[in-house]
Amino acid sequence: MIYLDHSATTPTDPRVVQAMLPYFTEVYGNASSSHRFGRAAENAIEDARETIAAILKCQPKEIIFTSGGSESDNLAVRGAAWAARSRGDHLITTPIEHGAISKTVEQLTRLQGFERTVLPVDRDGSVHVEDFIAACRPETTVASVMYANNEVGTIQPIPQLAEAARERGILFHTDAVQAAGQLPLDVNALGVDLLSISGHKFYGPKGVGALYVRDGVDLLPAQTGGSHERGLRAGTYNTPLIVGLATALKLAYDELETRTAHYQTLRDRLIVGVLNSIPNAHLTGHAENRLASHASFVFEDINNRALLDLLSAKGIAASAASACNTGSVEPSGVLLAMGYAPELASASLRLTVGVQTTLEDIDYTVESLTGIIAKLSNQQSACLAG
Ligand SMILES: *Cc1c(COP(=O)(O)O)cnc(C)c1O
């Protein structure tokens, strides 16, 4: 099998697993206990917090551990919107956010009387600062724009957007789940108040993430209980996963140059190969301003379901950028927002490379994909003719 779905998840790096192991069986104390078992776990957690803070160039106390990207996104947007309610009730977001943001904003709007503006994106999936500024109102409290998109890989102009927000007293959150491990996470250079990451997208374990919360930013927690994480996230610390998260993030940034160079070589070979050998293929997302690991396409006159099944039969694990139900394929909301017609937005393919991907994998994939698309195109024209 060839795994080209690294935007969905990555394998856990064996070095990360090694770092985690002692915290299951030896250092198993509850980090909130005052005895020696508890202190040992607490030390490991505080080391992990410092490791992550050094990469985000923030204070350790500004890092909140969570169960992953979804929880970090929920806590950031819901928590900030609730806490700032007395100042205003208007939220700004984009049509290309992950469900952890879009559904949270939708719920705040539908059930709790908040208002929202969903910004437009262009054909490349980029948000424009002028549109952001035009959407800001006196009662706007929170804006959330993702750093890099999971479906089309496009990187947003976060420093410019965050600066516009700061000038207007609006809290700015970015979902950096896809960006973490590939793009700089310096929160001051980015200018963000809140930033989400998730371990399993950069060779860490699943079920753990972090939220950066700028000192002084008020959040109302959705999960109440113990006073863990400055009262923002109740629940006994998951020491092994937190150690794994920090270890994986440190490895990703220690090895950033070699990893991104590797990704980029493979991604470019994939994009050039597909566009050169498949006439009805189009690249989606920004041509240059995109994640190094990320290639995404749409194909004219192709049934997406059949495409994924045939790729899978060739041993290639890829993903549609859209949600597939049995038989029918829903057009991707991200591609629709980018201005693609529903037929094209239903025929998308995302191929994301990783540290273990080889040139041979890419060549085999291009060759297989070319054959599959030719076959499906013939079937399609036979259908239309018949
Ligand atoms: C994967 C992903 C999430 C969700 O993270 P989990 O840790 O799986 O909950 C959120 N946002 C983006 C952009 C993602 O790609």
GROMACS .gro file of C-alpha atoms and ligand atoms in nm:
model
  401
    1MET     CA    1   0.000   0.000   0.000
    2ILE     CA    2   0.108   0.354  -0.072
    3TYR     CA    3  -0.016   0.600   0.186
    4LEU     CA    4  -0.084   0.944   0.039
    5ASP     CA    5  -0.324   1.075   0.300
    6HIS     CA    6  -0.092   1.248   0.547
    7SER     CA    7  -0.330   1.544   0.582
    8ALA     CA    8  -0.578   1.301   0.738
    9THR     CA    9  -0.326   1.159   0.981
   10THR     CA   10   0.037   1.047   1.005
   11PRO     CA   11   0.192   0.737   1.162
   12THR     CA   12   0.343   0.797   1.505
   13ASP     CA   13   0.722   0.835   1.481
   14PRO     CA   14   0.887   0.538   1.664
   15ARG     CA   15   1.106   0.790   1.852
   16VAL     CA   16   0.788   0.951   1.980
   17VAL     CA   17   0.651   0.615   2.090
   18GLN     CA   18   0.979   0.545   2.277
   19ALA     CA   19   0.957   0.880   2.454
   20MET     CA   20   0.599   0.808   2.561
   21LEU     CA   21   0.641   0.452   2.689
   22PRO     CA   22   0.778   0.519   3.041
   23TYR     CA   23   0.479   0.741   3.115
   24PHE     CA   24   0.234   0.453   3.081
   25THR     CA   25   0.400   0.212   3.320
   26GLU     CA   26   0.672   0.380   3.528
   27VAL     CA   27   0.586   0.748   3.566
   28TYR     CA   28   0.212   0.691   3.602
   29GLY     CA   29   0.130   0.936   3.880
   30ASN     CA   30  -0.152   1.187   3.858
   31ALA     CA   31   0.023   1.514   3.781
   32SER     CA   32  -0.209   1.690   4.025
   33SER     CA   33  -0.100   1.469   4.321
   34SER     CA   34   0.149   1.623   4.561
   35HIS     CA   35   0.351   1.306   4.625
   36ARG     CA   36   0.658   1.196   4.434
   37PHE     CA   37   0.464   0.999   4.170
   38GLY     CA   38   0.260   1.308   4.094
   39ARG     CA   39   0.564   1.537   4.086
   40ALA     CA   40   0.742   1.315   3.833
   41ALA     CA   41   0.442   1.331   3.597
   42GLU     CA   42   0.404   1.704   3.655
   43ASN     CA   43   0.772   1.759   3.568
   44ALA     CA   44   0.730   1.572   3.240
   45ILE     CA   45   0.423   1.782   3.154
   46GLU     CA   46   0.597   2.108   3.237
   47ASP     CA   47   0.898   2.003   3.026
   48ALA     CA   48   0.661   1.931   2.738
   49ARG     CA   49   0.496   2.269   2.784
   50GLU     CA   50   0.837   2.441   2.772
   51THR     CA   51   0.935   2.249   2.460
   52ILE     CA   52   0.620   2.358   2.279
   53ALA     CA   53   0.645   2.716   2.409
   54ALA     CA   54   1.001   2.741   2.273
   55ILE     CA   55   0.873   2.652   1.924
   56LEU     CA   56   0.577   2.891   1.943
   57LYS     CA   57   0.804   3.154   2.105
   58CYS     CA   58   0.556   3.211   2.385
   59GLN     CA   59   0.543   3.163   2.762
   60PRO     CA   60   0.487   2.807   2.883
   61LYS     CA   61   0.176   2.912   3.075
   62GLU     CA   62   0.019   3.022   2.746
   63ILE     CA   63   0.002   2.656   2.629
   64ILE     CA   64  -0.313   2.460   2.717
   65PHE     CA   65  -0.314   2.085   2.654
   66THR     CA   66  -0.628   1.942   2.494
   67SER     CA   67  -0.749   1.620   2.331
   68GLY     CA   68  -0.662   1.744   1.980
   69GLY     CA   69  -0.733   1.996   1.708
   70SER     CA   70  -1.110   1.975   1.737
   71GLU     CA   71  -1.110   2.050   2.108
   72SER     CA   72  -0.855   2.331   2.070
   73ASP     CA   73  -1.069   2.491   1.797
   74ASN     CA   74  -1.386   2.455   2.006
   75LEU     CA   75  -1.226   2.597   2.319
   76ALA     CA   76  -1.074   2.890   2.129
   77VAL     CA   77  -1.379   3.007   1.941
   78ARG     CA   78  -1.659   2.917   2.181
   79GLY     CA   79  -1.452   3.013   2.486
   80ALA     CA   80  -1.350   3.352   2.346
   81ALA     CA   81  -1.696   3.429   2.205
   82TRP     CA   82  -1.863   3.350   2.539
   83ALA     CA   83  -1.608   3.539   2.747
   84ALA     CA   84  -1.635   3.851   2.528
   85ARG     CA   85  -2.013   3.840   2.503
   86SER     CA   86  -2.064   4.161   2.703
   87ARG     CA   87  -1.851   4.347   2.446
   88GLY     CA   88  -2.023   4.215   2.134
   89ASP     CA   89  -2.169   3.919   1.952
   90HIS     CA   90  -2.026   3.927   1.600
   91LEU     CA   91  -1.783   3.660   1.477
   92ILE     CA   92  -1.583   3.641   1.156
   93THR     CA   93  -1.478   3.320   0.986
   94THR     CA   94  -1.426   3.170   0.639
   95PRO     CA   95  -1.613   2.914   0.426
   96ILE     CA   96  -1.310   2.683   0.417
   97GLU     CA   97  -1.264   2.616   0.789
   98HIS     CA   98  -1.255   2.265   0.935
   99GLY     CA   99  -1.586   2.154   1.087
  100ALA     CA  100  -1.441   2.208   1.436
  101ILE     CA  101  -1.458   2.582   1.361
  102SER     CA  102  -1.745   2.611   1.114
  103LYS     CA  103  -1.986   2.398   1.316
  104THR     CA  104  -1.893   2.572   1.640
  105VAL     CA  105  -1.960   2.913   1.483
  106GLU     CA  106  -2.278   2.779   1.326
  107GLN     CA  107  -2.399   2.655   1.667
  108LEU     CA  108  -2.317   2.986   1.837
  109THR     CA  109  -2.517   3.159   1.563
  110ARG     CA  110  -2.812   2.924   1.556
  111LEU     CA  111  -2.859   2.859   1.926
  112GLN     CA  112  -2.697   3.141   2.114
  113GLY     CA  113  -2.779   3.456   1.924
  114PHE     CA  114  -2.435   3.533   1.785
  115GLU     CA  115  -2.397   3.684   1.440
  116ARG     CA  116  -2.134   3.583   1.190
  117THR     CA  117  -1.976   3.696   0.869
  118VAL     CA  118  -1.830   3.424   0.650
  119LEU     CA  119  -1.560   3.587   0.437
  120PRO     CA  120  -1.529   3.513   0.066
  121VAL     CA  121  -1.227   3.327  -0.072
  122ASP     CA  122  -1.087   3.355  -0.423
  123ARG     CA  123  -1.038   3.079  -0.682
  124ASP     CA  124  -0.709   2.981  -0.508
  125GLY     CA  125  -0.880   2.956  -0.170
  126SER     CA  126  -0.711   3.272  -0.035
  127VAL     CA  127  -0.877   3.516   0.204
  128HIS     CA  128  -0.814   3.884   0.126
  129VAL     CA  129  -0.731   4.137   0.395
  130GLU     CA  130  -0.963   4.401   0.237
  131ASP     CA  131  -1.256   4.162   0.273
  132PHE     CA  132  -1.159   4.096   0.633
  133ILE     CA  133  -1.142   4.467   0.713
  134ALA     CA  134  -1.477   4.527   0.543
  135ALA     CA  135  -1.636   4.259   0.763
  136CYS     CA  136  -1.513   4.406   1.094
  137ARG     CA  137  -1.778   4.582   1.304
  138PRO     CA  138  -1.763   4.758   1.640
  139GLU     CA  139  -1.932   4.455   1.796
  140THR     CA  140  -1.692   4.199   1.639
  141THR     CA  141  -1.513   4.009   1.916
  142VAL     CA  142  -1.353   3.700   1.760
  143ALA     CA  143  -1.218   3.608   1.416
  144SER     CA  144  -1.097   3.264   1.313
  145VAL     CA  145  -0.906   3.200   0.989
  146MET     CA  146  -0.713   2.877   0.935
  147TYR     CA  147  -0.337   2.895   0.869
  148ALA     CA  148  -0.334   2.632   0.592
  149ASN     CA  149  -0.630   2.452   0.443
  150ASN     CA  150  -0.669   2.075   0.476
  151GLU     CA  151  -0.847   2.022   0.143
  152VAL     CA  152  -0.653   2.243  -0.098
  153GLY     CA  153  -0.336   2.327   0.099
  154THR     CA  154  -0.363   2.705   0.054
  155ILE     CA  155  -0.174   2.913   0.314
  156GLN     CA  156  -0.351   3.226   0.438
  157PRO     CA  157  -0.191   3.568   0.504
  158ILE     CA  158  -0.222   3.527   0.882
  159PRO     CA  159   0.015   3.811   0.992
  160GLN     CA  160  -0.178   4.067   0.784
  161LEU     CA  161  -0.520   3.941   0.894
  162ALA     CA  162  -0.417   3.923   1.260
  163GLU     CA  163  -0.276   4.274   1.247
  164ALA     CA  164  -0.602   4.409   1.105
  165ALA     CA  165  -0.785   4.229   1.387
  166ARG     CA  166  -0.551   4.362   1.657
  167GLU     CA  167  -0.591   4.721   1.536
  168ARG     CA  168  -0.966   4.680   1.587
  169GLY     CA  169  -0.955   4.505   1.925
  170ILE     CA  170  -1.073   4.173   1.776
  171LEU     CA  171  -0.931   3.846   1.911
  172PHE     CA  172  -0.772   3.642   1.634
  173HIS     CA  173  -0.763   3.263   1.630
  174THR     CA  174  -0.591   3.045   1.373
  175ASP     CA  175  -0.639   2.672   1.320
  176ALA     CA  176  -0.276   2.574   1.259
  177VAL     CA  177  -0.345   2.200   1.262
  178GLN     CA  178  -0.229   2.147   0.901
  179ALA     CA  179   0.046   2.409   0.925
  180ALA     CA  180   0.212   2.273   1.241
  181GLY     CA  181   0.527   2.082   1.150
  182GLN     CA  182   0.561   2.262   0.814
  183LEU     CA  183   0.527   2.639   0.870
  184PRO     CA  184   0.668   2.875   1.134
  185LEU     CA  185   0.455   2.887   1.449
  186ASP     CA  186   0.604   3.200   1.610
  187VAL     CA  187   0.286   3.346   1.763
  188ASN     CA  188   0.427   3.699   1.782
  189ALA     CA  189   0.540   3.702   1.419
  190LEU     CA  190   0.196   3.568   1.328
  191GLY     CA  191   0.032   3.817   1.567
  192VAL     CA  192  -0.237   3.570   1.677
  193ASP     CA  193  -0.411   3.549   2.016
  194LEU     CA  194  -0.514   3.185   1.988
  195LEU     CA  195  -0.363   2.899   1.784
  196SER     CA  196  -0.460   2.530   1.761
  197ILE     CA  197  -0.235   2.231   1.691
  198SER     CA  198  -0.291   1.853   1.690
  199GLY     CA  199  -0.030   1.581   1.752
  200HIS     CA  200  -0.140   1.324   1.494
  201LYS     CA  201  -0.090   1.559   1.197
  202PHE     CA  202   0.288   1.578   1.260
  203TYR     CA  203   0.387   1.220   1.353
  204GLY     CA  204   0.266   1.247   1.711
  205PRO     CA  205  -0.007   1.043   1.878
  206LYS     CA  206  -0.379   1.084   1.812
  207GLY     CA  207  -0.603   1.234   2.080
  208VAL     CA  208  -0.375   1.512   2.199
  209GLY     CA  209  -0.329   1.873   2.096
  210ALA     CA  210  -0.265   2.216   2.235
  211LEU     CA  211  -0.415   2.561   2.227
  212TYR     CA  212  -0.196   2.869   2.256
  213VAL     CA  213  -0.382   3.134   2.457
  214ARG     CA  214  -0.211   3.473   2.466
  215ASP     CA  215  -0.156   3.600   2.820
  216GLY     CA  216  -0.452   3.818   2.918
  217VAL     CA  217  -0.700   3.663   2.671
  218ASP     CA  218  -1.014   3.556   2.852
  219LEU     CA  219  -1.180   3.224   2.769
  220LEU     CA  220  -1.487   3.068   2.925
  221PRO     CA  221  -1.423   2.691   2.938
  222ALA     CA  222  -1.682   2.455   2.795
  223GLN     CA  223  -1.546   2.169   3.005
  224THR     CA  224  -1.563   2.243   3.376
  225GLY     CA  225  -1.431   2.039   3.668
  226GLY     CA  226  -1.082   2.042   3.819
  227SER     CA  227  -0.862   2.348   3.798
  228HIS     CA  228  -0.619   2.199   3.543
  229GLU     CA  229  -0.474   2.428   3.276
  230ARG     CA  230  -0.555   2.752   3.457
  231GLY     CA  231  -0.916   2.635   3.490
  232LEU     CA  232  -0.955   2.628   3.112
  233ARG     CA  233  -0.954   2.254   3.059
  234ALA     CA  234  -1.061   2.020   3.337
  235GLY     CA  235  -0.945   1.659   3.331
  236THR     CA  236  -0.657   1.445   3.459
  237TYR     CA  237  -0.345   1.505   3.252
  238ASN     CA  238  -0.270   1.245   2.987
  239THR     CA  239   0.102   1.244   3.056
  240PRO     CA  240   0.217   1.000   2.782
  241LEU     CA  241   0.025   1.177   2.507
  242ILE     CA  242   0.144   1.519   2.619
  243VAL     CA  243   0.506   1.395   2.618
  244GLY     CA  244   0.442   1.248   2.271
  245LEU     CA  245   0.296   1.575   2.143
  246ALA     CA  246   0.598   1.778   2.253
  247THR     CA  247   0.848   1.519   2.127
  248ALA     CA  248   0.682   1.506   1.785
  249LEU     CA  249   0.665   1.884   1.753
  250LYS     CA  250   1.031   1.921   1.850
  251LEU     CA  251   1.137   1.655   1.596
  252ALA     CA  252   0.928   1.824   1.326
  253TYR     CA  253   1.102   2.159   1.378
  254ASP     CA  254   1.450   2.008   1.433
  255GLU     CA  255   1.408   1.830   1.098
  256LEU     CA  256   1.200   2.098   0.929
  257GLU     CA  257   1.436   2.172   0.640
  258THR     CA  258   1.500   1.814   0.534
  259ARG     CA  259   1.136   1.717   0.573
  260THR     CA  260   0.995   2.009   0.376
  261ALA     CA  261   1.257   1.970   0.102
  262HIS     CA  262   1.160   1.603   0.072
  263TYR     CA  263   0.787   1.683   0.066
  264GLN     CA  264   0.831   1.955  -0.189
  265THR     CA  265   1.033   1.740  -0.429
  266LEU     CA  266   0.768   1.468  -0.419
  267ARG     CA  267   0.473   1.705  -0.433
  268ASP     CA  268   0.613   1.891  -0.733
  269ARG     CA  269   0.685   1.566  -0.918
  270LEU     CA  270   0.329   1.457  -0.843
  271ILE     CA  271   0.171   1.783  -0.960
  272VAL     CA  272   0.379   1.805  -1.277
  273GLY     CA  273   0.322   1.435  -1.350
  274VAL     CA  274  -0.055   1.456  -1.309
  275LEU     CA  275  -0.100   1.781  -1.500
  276ASN     CA  276   0.124   1.664  -1.786
  277SER     CA  277  -0.028   1.321  -1.833
  278ILE     CA  278  -0.395   1.382  -1.751
  279PRO     CA  279  -0.555   1.640  -1.982
  280ASN     CA  280  -0.875   1.686  -1.780
  281ALA     CA  281  -0.692   1.742  -1.446
  282HIS     CA  282  -0.673   2.080  -1.272
  283LEU     CA  283  -0.472   2.170  -0.964
  284THR     CA  284  -0.687   2.317  -0.684
  285GLY     CA  285  -0.560   2.563  -0.425
  286HIS     CA  286  -0.279   2.813  -0.464
  287ALA     CA  287  -0.003   2.704  -0.705
  288GLU     CA  288   0.289   2.829  -0.489
  289ASN     CA  289   0.141   2.943  -0.161
  290ARG     CA  290   0.051   2.593  -0.044
  291LEU     CA  291   0.168   2.328   0.202
  292ALA     CA  292   0.484   2.148   0.088
  293SER     CA  293   0.318   1.809   0.136
  294HIS     CA  294  -0.006   1.887  -0.039
  295ALA     CA  295  -0.136   1.820  -0.391
  296SER     CA  296  -0.505   1.846  -0.477
  297PHE     CA  297  -0.690   1.816  -0.805
  298VAL     CA  298  -1.027   1.812  -0.972
  299PHE     CA  299  -1.100   1.608  -1.284
  300GLU     CA  300  -1.354   1.701  -1.548
  301ASP     CA  301  -1.627   1.441  -1.609
  302ILE     CA  302  -1.512   1.195  -1.346
  303ASN     CA  303  -1.708   1.001  -1.085
  304ASN     CA  304  -1.519   1.056  -0.764
  305ARG     CA  305  -1.642   0.744  -0.584
  306ALA     CA  306  -1.521   0.520  -0.866
  307LEU     CA  307  -1.188   0.705  -0.873
  308LEU     CA  308  -1.112   0.643  -0.504
  309ASP     CA  309  -1.219   0.279  -0.533
  310LEU     CA  310  -0.994   0.219  -0.835
  311LEU     CA  311  -0.700   0.394  -0.666
  312SER     CA  312  -0.756   0.181  -0.359
  313ALA     CA  313  -0.759  -0.132  -0.579
  314LYS     CA  314  -0.414  -0.021  -0.703
  315GLY     CA  315  -0.297  -0.001  -0.342
  316ILE     CA  316  -0.304   0.377  -0.318
  317ALA     CA  317  -0.466   0.538  -0.015
  318ALA     CA  318  -0.588   0.886  -0.106
  319SER     CA  319  -0.875   1.101  -0.012
  320ALA     CA  320  -1.151   1.297  -0.180
  321ALA     CA  321  -1.165   1.652  -0.063
  322SER     CA  322  -1.537   1.593  -0.028
  323ALA     CA  323  -1.760   1.384   0.192
  324CYS     CA  324  -1.873   1.072   0.010
  325ASN     CA  325  -2.193   0.890   0.085
  326THR     CA  326  -2.254   0.551  -0.068
  327GLY     CA  327  -2.315   0.602  -0.435
  328SER     CA  328  -2.338   0.979  -0.432
  329VAL     CA  329  -2.066   1.232  -0.377
  330GLU     CA  330  -2.147   1.565  -0.215
  331PRO     CA  331  -1.961   1.853  -0.373
  332SER     CA  332  -1.687   1.992  -0.151
  333GLY     CA  333  -1.801   2.307   0.031
  334VAL     CA  334  -1.446   2.439   0.014
  335LEU     CA  335  -1.432   2.404  -0.367
  336LEU     CA  336  -1.781   2.553  -0.405
  337ALA     CA  337  -1.671   2.853  -0.196
  338MET     CA  338  -1.369   2.885  -0.428
  339GLY     CA  339  -1.607   2.916  -0.723
  340TYR     CA  340  -1.592   2.565  -0.870
  341ALA     CA  341  -1.906   2.432  -1.036
  342PRO     CA  342  -2.076   2.148  -0.840
  343GLU     CA  343  -1.971   1.883  -1.100
  344LEU     CA  344  -1.603   1.972  -1.056
  345ALA     CA  345  -1.639   2.022  -0.680
  346SER     CA  346  -1.764   1.660  -0.666
  347ALA     CA  347  -1.463   1.518  -0.852
  348SER     CA  348  -1.174   1.610  -0.628
  349LEU     CA  349  -0.869   1.418  -0.513
  350ARG     CA  350  -0.621   1.502  -0.238
  351LEU     CA  351  -0.277   1.340  -0.232
  352THR     CA  352  -0.056   1.432   0.061
  353VAL     CA  353   0.300   1.302   0.094
  354GLY     CA  354   0.499   1.222   0.407
  355VAL     CA  355   0.844   1.139   0.538
  356GLN     CA  356   0.821   0.777   0.421
  357THR     CA  357   0.692   0.853   0.071
  358THR     CA  358   0.939   0.772  -0.210
  359LEU     CA  359   0.990   0.889  -0.569
  360GLU     CA  360   0.885   0.540  -0.681
  361ASP     CA  361   0.558   0.581  -0.491
  362ILE     CA  362   0.494   0.905  -0.677
  363ASP     CA  363   0.577   0.762  -1.019
  364TYR     CA  364   0.357   0.459  -0.958
  365THR     CA  365   0.074   0.687  -0.843
  366VAL     CA  366   0.095   0.914  -1.148
  367GLU     CA  367   0.100   0.611  -1.378
  368SER     CA  368  -0.194   0.444  -1.202
  369LEU     CA  369  -0.396   0.763  -1.186
  370THR     CA  370  -0.341   0.831  -1.555
  371GLY     CA  371  -0.476   0.487  -1.645
  372ILE     CA  372  -0.772   0.514  -1.408
  373ILE     CA  373  -0.877   0.859  -1.532
  374ALA     CA  374  -0.849   0.748  -1.897
  375LYS     CA  375  -1.069   0.447  -1.821
  376LEU     CA  376  -1.327   0.651  -1.630
  377SER     CA  377  -1.332   0.921  -1.900
  378ASN     CA  378  -1.408   0.659  -2.165
  379GLN     CA  379  -1.688   0.514  -1.954
  380GLN     CA  380  -1.826   0.861  -1.899
  381SER     CA  381  -1.830   0.946  -2.271
  382ALA     CA  382  -1.984   0.606  -2.350
  383CYS     CA  383  -2.257   0.688  -2.096
  384LEU     CA  384  -2.319   1.029  -2.244
  385ALA     CA  385  -2.323   0.885  -2.597
  386GLY     CA  386  -2.555   0.601  -2.496
  387LIG     C1  387  -0.737   1.732   1.145
  387LIG     C2  388  -0.781   1.872   1.158
  387LIG     C3  389  -0.852   1.918   1.271
  387LIG     C4  390  -0.898   1.824   1.380
  387LIG     O1  391  -0.793   1.778   1.459
  387LIG     P1  392  -0.817   1.646   1.549
  387LIG     O2  393  -0.695   1.638   1.633
  387LIG     O3  394  -0.829   1.533   1.454
  387LIG     O4  395  -0.940   1.670   1.628
  387LIG     C5  396  -0.882   2.051   1.280
  387LIG     N1  397  -0.848   2.137   1.183
  387LIG     C6  398  -0.781   2.098   1.073
  387LIG     C7  399  -0.742   2.198   0.971
  387LIG     C8  400  -0.745   1.964   1.057
  387LIG     O5  401  -0.681   1.926   0.947
   0.00000   0.00000   0.00000
